[in-house]
């Protein structure tokens, strides 16, 4: 793969290591195969640090843990804060410390899956590392992708990160209660999401109160309780 860059009117090409991406994609397909064999549905959850990934996961687990046996694979650079927050909500939690790595990849998620008893699970939620850039190039082998942006990140999160939305099922616009204070237009987020990914579903949430979570569950075609 070649990428074109321009600087002061001159353009030059940089070769990107295609091998790295294709190896990851192969492994992602393998992960999906394994999940399907065990009848497990898996969702990759993406968003910047502080957008509300862990809070949304807490809400999903609370709403779904009677219907589904759930495990959360939580990626984090160094801490176990998120894993600790999810643990007492009725899901198994597996923490992957990427030791500085800025995204999860199919191999890390594979290792996580191998550490879980897949025969005792129906649903795996993957909390990716907080970053909306490079995870777009590293599918981990899930059935669906949720991308979360929050109103406090300003109005341009979707238009500035189009690639991450292209393979997403649902765009979650979180912290909807703060939209007015932040002077951002919720409808604009929805328009932007459809512009970068026609057919994507958008859901407005307040992850702290759980508002919008039933709509998210519906958008994911999961069944509550
Ligand atoms: Mg988190
Ligand atoms: Zn990365």
mmCIF file of N, CA and C and ligand atoms in Angstrom, residues 102-103 131 134, ligand 2:
data_model
loop_
_atom_site.group_PDB
_atom_site.id
_atom_site.type_symbol
_atom_site.label_atom_id
_atom_site.label_comp_id
_atom_site.label_asym_id
_atom_site.label_seq_id
_atom_site.Cartn_x
_atom_site.Cartn_y
_atom_site.Cartn_z
ATOM 1 N N UNK A 102 -1.184 1.318 21.212
ATOM 2 C CA UNK A 102 -2.313 2.250 21.160
ATOM 3 C C UNK A 102 -3.577 1.634 20.590
ATOM 4 N N UNK A 103 -3.593 0.332 20.318
ATOM 5 C CA UNK A 103 -4.814 -0.334 19.872
ATOM 6 C C UNK A 103 -4.726 -1.817 20.199
ATOM 7 N N UNK A 131 -8.834 5.559 21.465
ATOM 8 C CA UNK A 131 -8.127 6.132 20.320
ATOM 9 C C UNK A 131 -9.004 5.892 19.094
ATOM 10 N N UNK A 134 -5.814 4.529 14.812
ATOM 11 C CA UNK A 134 -5.296 3.287 14.231
ATOM 12 C C UNK A 134 -6.185 2.050 14.397
HETATM 13 ZN ZN1 LIG B 2 -2.477 2.025 17.500
#
